[in-house]
Protein backbone atom coordinates (compact mmCIF):
# COMPACT_ATOMS: atom_id res chain seq x y z
CA UNK A 1 0.00 0.00 0.00
CA UNK A 2 1.13 3.54 -0.71
CA UNK A 3 0.37 6.82 1.02
CA UNK A 4 0.21 10.53 0.34
CA UNK A 5 1.87 12.54 3.10
CA UNK A 6 1.05 16.23 3.46
CA UNK A 7 4.37 18.06 3.68
CA UNK A 8 3.28 20.90 5.97
CA UNK A 9 2.06 18.74 8.87
CA UNK A 10 2.86 15.10 7.98
CA UNK A 11 -0.82 14.11 7.74
CA UNK A 12 -0.88 10.64 6.15
CA UNK A 13 -3.54 9.54 3.66
CA UNK A 14 -3.44 5.77 3.00
CA UNK A 15 -4.23 4.91 -0.62
CA UNK A 16 -6.22 1.81 0.27
CA UNK A 17 -9.27 2.08 -2.02
CA UNK A 18 -9.60 1.50 -5.77
CA UNK A 19 -10.41 5.21 -6.26
CA UNK A 20 -9.80 8.19 -4.00
CA UNK A 21 -11.12 11.68 -4.67
CA UNK A 22 -9.07 14.71 -3.67
CA UNK A 23 -10.74 18.07 -3.09
CA UNK A 24 -12.42 20.53 -0.73
CA UNK A 25 -15.82 18.79 -0.69
CA UNK A 26 -16.49 16.68 2.41
CA UNK A 27 -17.35 13.55 0.40
CA UNK A 28 -13.81 13.21 -1.00
CA UNK A 29 -11.62 10.51 0.50
CA UNK A 30 -8.83 13.07 0.81
CA UNK A 31 -10.28 16.40 1.95
CA UNK A 32 -7.94 19.36 1.50
CA UNK A 33 -8.95 22.61 3.19
CA UNK A 34 -7.33 25.10 0.81
CA UNK A 35 -9.17 27.86 -1.07
CA UNK A 36 -7.11 27.12 -4.20
CA UNK A 37 -8.35 23.50 -4.30
CA UNK A 38 -11.49 22.71 -6.30
CA UNK A 39 -14.36 20.85 -4.65
CA UNK A 40 -13.50 17.81 -6.80
CA UNK A 41 -9.93 18.52 -7.81
CA UNK A 42 -8.28 15.19 -8.65
CA UNK A 43 -8.74 11.44 -8.58
CA UNK A 44 -6.32 8.63 -7.77
CA UNK A 45 -7.13 5.26 -9.33
CA UNK A 46 -5.36 2.21 -7.87
CA UNK A 47 -5.06 -0.79 -10.18
CA UNK A 48 -2.90 -3.83 -10.83
CA UNK A 49 0.07 -3.12 -13.04
CA UNK A 50 -0.42 -4.62 -16.52
CA UNK A 51 3.18 -5.89 -16.43
CA UNK A 52 3.13 -7.39 -12.90
CA UNK A 53 -0.08 -8.31 -11.06
CA UNK A 54 1.79 -8.20 -7.71
CA UNK A 55 2.47 -4.46 -8.22
CA UNK A 56 -0.12 -1.71 -7.96
CA UNK A 57 -0.15 1.37 -10.18
CA UNK A 58 -1.39 4.68 -8.76
CA UNK A 59 -2.79 6.93 -11.49
CA UNK A 60 -3.41 10.59 -10.61
CA UNK A 61 -5.89 12.44 -12.82
CA UNK A 62 -6.82 16.12 -12.76
CA UNK A 63 -10.62 16.57 -12.84
CA UNK A 64 -10.53 19.80 -14.89
CA UNK A 65 -9.78 21.72 -11.70
CA UNK A 66 -9.56 25.50 -11.77
CA UNK A 67 -5.90 25.60 -10.65
CA UNK A 68 -4.62 22.33 -12.20
CA UNK A 69 -2.85 19.43 -10.53
CA UNK A 70 0.94 19.31 -10.51
CA UNK A 71 3.46 16.52 -10.12
CA UNK A 72 7.06 17.58 -9.54
CA UNK A 73 6.13 21.16 -10.60
CA UNK A 74 4.60 20.12 -13.95
CA UNK A 75 0.88 20.46 -14.69
CA UNK A 76 -0.67 17.08 -15.48
CA UNK A 77 -3.92 15.71 -16.83
CA UNK A 78 -2.99 12.13 -15.94
CA UNK A 79 0.18 10.77 -14.36
CA UNK A 80 1.39 7.39 -13.03
CA UNK A 81 2.80 8.20 -9.61
CA UNK A 82 6.30 7.07 -8.65
CA UNK A 83 7.83 6.88 -5.18
CA UNK A 84 8.91 10.34 -4.04
CA UNK A 85 6.72 12.32 -6.47
CA UNK A 86 5.53 15.65 -5.07
CA UNK A 87 1.86 16.31 -5.85
CA UNK A 88 0.49 19.85 -5.59
CA UNK A 89 -3.21 20.67 -5.48
CA UNK A 90 -3.87 24.35 -4.85
CA UNK A 91 -1.18 25.45 -2.40
CA UNK A 92 -1.04 22.03 -0.71
CA UNK A 93 1.92 19.74 -1.37
CA UNK A 94 1.82 16.00 -0.76
CA UNK A 95 4.54 13.41 -1.17
CA UNK A 96 3.70 10.03 -2.73
CA UNK A 97 5.41 7.19 -0.88
CA UNK A 98 5.22 3.48 -1.62
CA UNK A 99 5.39 0.60 0.86
CA UNK A 100 8.81 0.37 2.42
CA UNK A 101 9.54 4.03 1.69
CA UNK A 102 6.75 5.60 3.75
CA UNK A 103 8.03 7.62 6.66
CA UNK A 104 5.99 7.29 9.84
CA UNK A 105 4.21 10.48 10.86
CA UNK A 106 6.00 12.54 13.48
CA UNK A 107 4.66 12.65 17.01
CA UNK A 108 2.75 15.82 17.84
CA UNK A 109 5.51 17.15 20.09
CA UNK A 110 8.04 16.89 17.25
CA UNK A 111 6.02 18.81 14.68
CA UNK A 112 7.09 22.30 13.73
CA UNK A 113 4.35 24.81 14.38
CA UNK A 114 3.87 28.10 12.56
CA UNK A 115 3.24 30.98 14.98
CA UNK A 116 1.82 34.37 14.22
CA UNK A 117 3.92 37.37 15.27
CA UNK A 118 1.47 38.12 18.11
CA UNK A 119 1.62 34.56 19.50
CA UNK A 120 5.39 34.52 19.19
CA UNK A 121 5.68 37.85 21.05
CA UNK A 122 3.32 36.55 23.74
CA UNK A 123 5.38 33.37 24.10
CA UNK A 124 8.66 35.30 24.34
CA UNK A 125 7.21 37.71 26.92
CA UNK A 126 5.99 34.81 29.10
CA UNK A 127 9.43 33.16 28.96
CA UNK A 128 11.01 36.42 30.21
CA UNK A 129 8.70 36.71 33.22
mmCIF file of C-alpha atoms in Angstrom, residues 2-4 15 20 22 30 42-47 55-61 69-72 76 78-88 94-98:
data_model
loop_
_atom_site.group_PDB
_atom_site.id
_atom_site.type_symbol
_atom_site.label_atom_id
_atom_site.label_comp_id
_atom_site.label_asym_id
_atom_site.label_seq_id
_atom_site.Cartn_x
_atom_site.Cartn_y
_atom_site.Cartn_z
ATOM 1 C CA UNK A 2 1.128 3.536 -0.708
ATOM 2 C CA UNK A 3 0.374 6.821 1.017
ATOM 3 C CA UNK A 4 0.211 10.532 0.340
ATOM 4 C CA UNK A 15 -4.230 4.912 -0.620
ATOM 5 C CA UNK A 20 -9.797 8.192 -4.004
ATOM 6 C CA UNK A 22 -9.071 14.711 -3.673
ATOM 7 C CA UNK A 30 -8.831 13.071 0.813
ATOM 8 C CA UNK A 42 -8.276 15.194 -8.650
ATOM 9 C CA UNK A 43 -8.743 11.438 -8.577
ATOM 10 C CA UNK A 44 -6.324 8.626 -7.773
ATOM 11 C CA UNK A 45 -7.128 5.258 -9.329
ATOM 12 C CA UNK A 46 -5.364 2.212 -7.875
ATOM 13 C CA UNK A 47 -5.061 -0.794 -10.180
ATOM 14 C CA UNK A 55 2.466 -4.463 -8.217
ATOM 15 C CA UNK A 56 -0.121 -1.707 -7.964
ATOM 16 C CA UNK A 57 -0.154 1.370 -10.181
ATOM 17 C CA UNK A 58 -1.394 4.681 -8.765
ATOM 18 C CA UNK A 59 -2.788 6.932 -11.489
ATOM 19 C CA UNK A 60 -3.409 10.587 -10.608
ATOM 20 C CA UNK A 61 -5.888 12.444 -12.818
ATOM 21 C CA UNK A 69 -2.850 19.434 -10.532
ATOM 22 C CA UNK A 70 0.943 19.309 -10.513
ATOM 23 C CA UNK A 71 3.458 16.520 -10.121
ATOM 24 C CA UNK A 72 7.055 17.583 -9.544
ATOM 25 C CA UNK A 76 -0.668 17.079 -15.479
ATOM 26 C CA UNK A 78 -2.991 12.125 -15.938
ATOM 27 C CA UNK A 79 0.177 10.767 -14.360
ATOM 28 C CA UNK A 80 1.390 7.387 -13.034
ATOM 29 C CA UNK A 81 2.803 8.204 -9.608
ATOM 30 C CA UNK A 82 6.300 7.068 -8.648
ATOM 31 C CA UNK A 83 7.832 6.882 -5.184
ATOM 32 C CA UNK A 84 8.911 10.343 -4.039
ATOM 33 C CA UNK A 85 6.715 12.318 -6.465
ATOM 34 C CA UNK A 86 5.529 15.649 -5.069
ATOM 35 C CA UNK A 87 1.860 16.308 -5.853
ATOM 36 C CA UNK A 88 0.487 19.847 -5.594
ATOM 37 C CA UNK A 94 1.822 15.997 -0.763
ATOM 38 C CA UNK A 95 4.543 13.406 -1.173
ATOM 39 C CA UNK A 96 3.697 10.025 -2.730
ATOM 40 C CA UNK A 97 5.412 7.191 -0.881
ATOM 41 C CA UNK A 98 5.218 3.478 -1.623
#
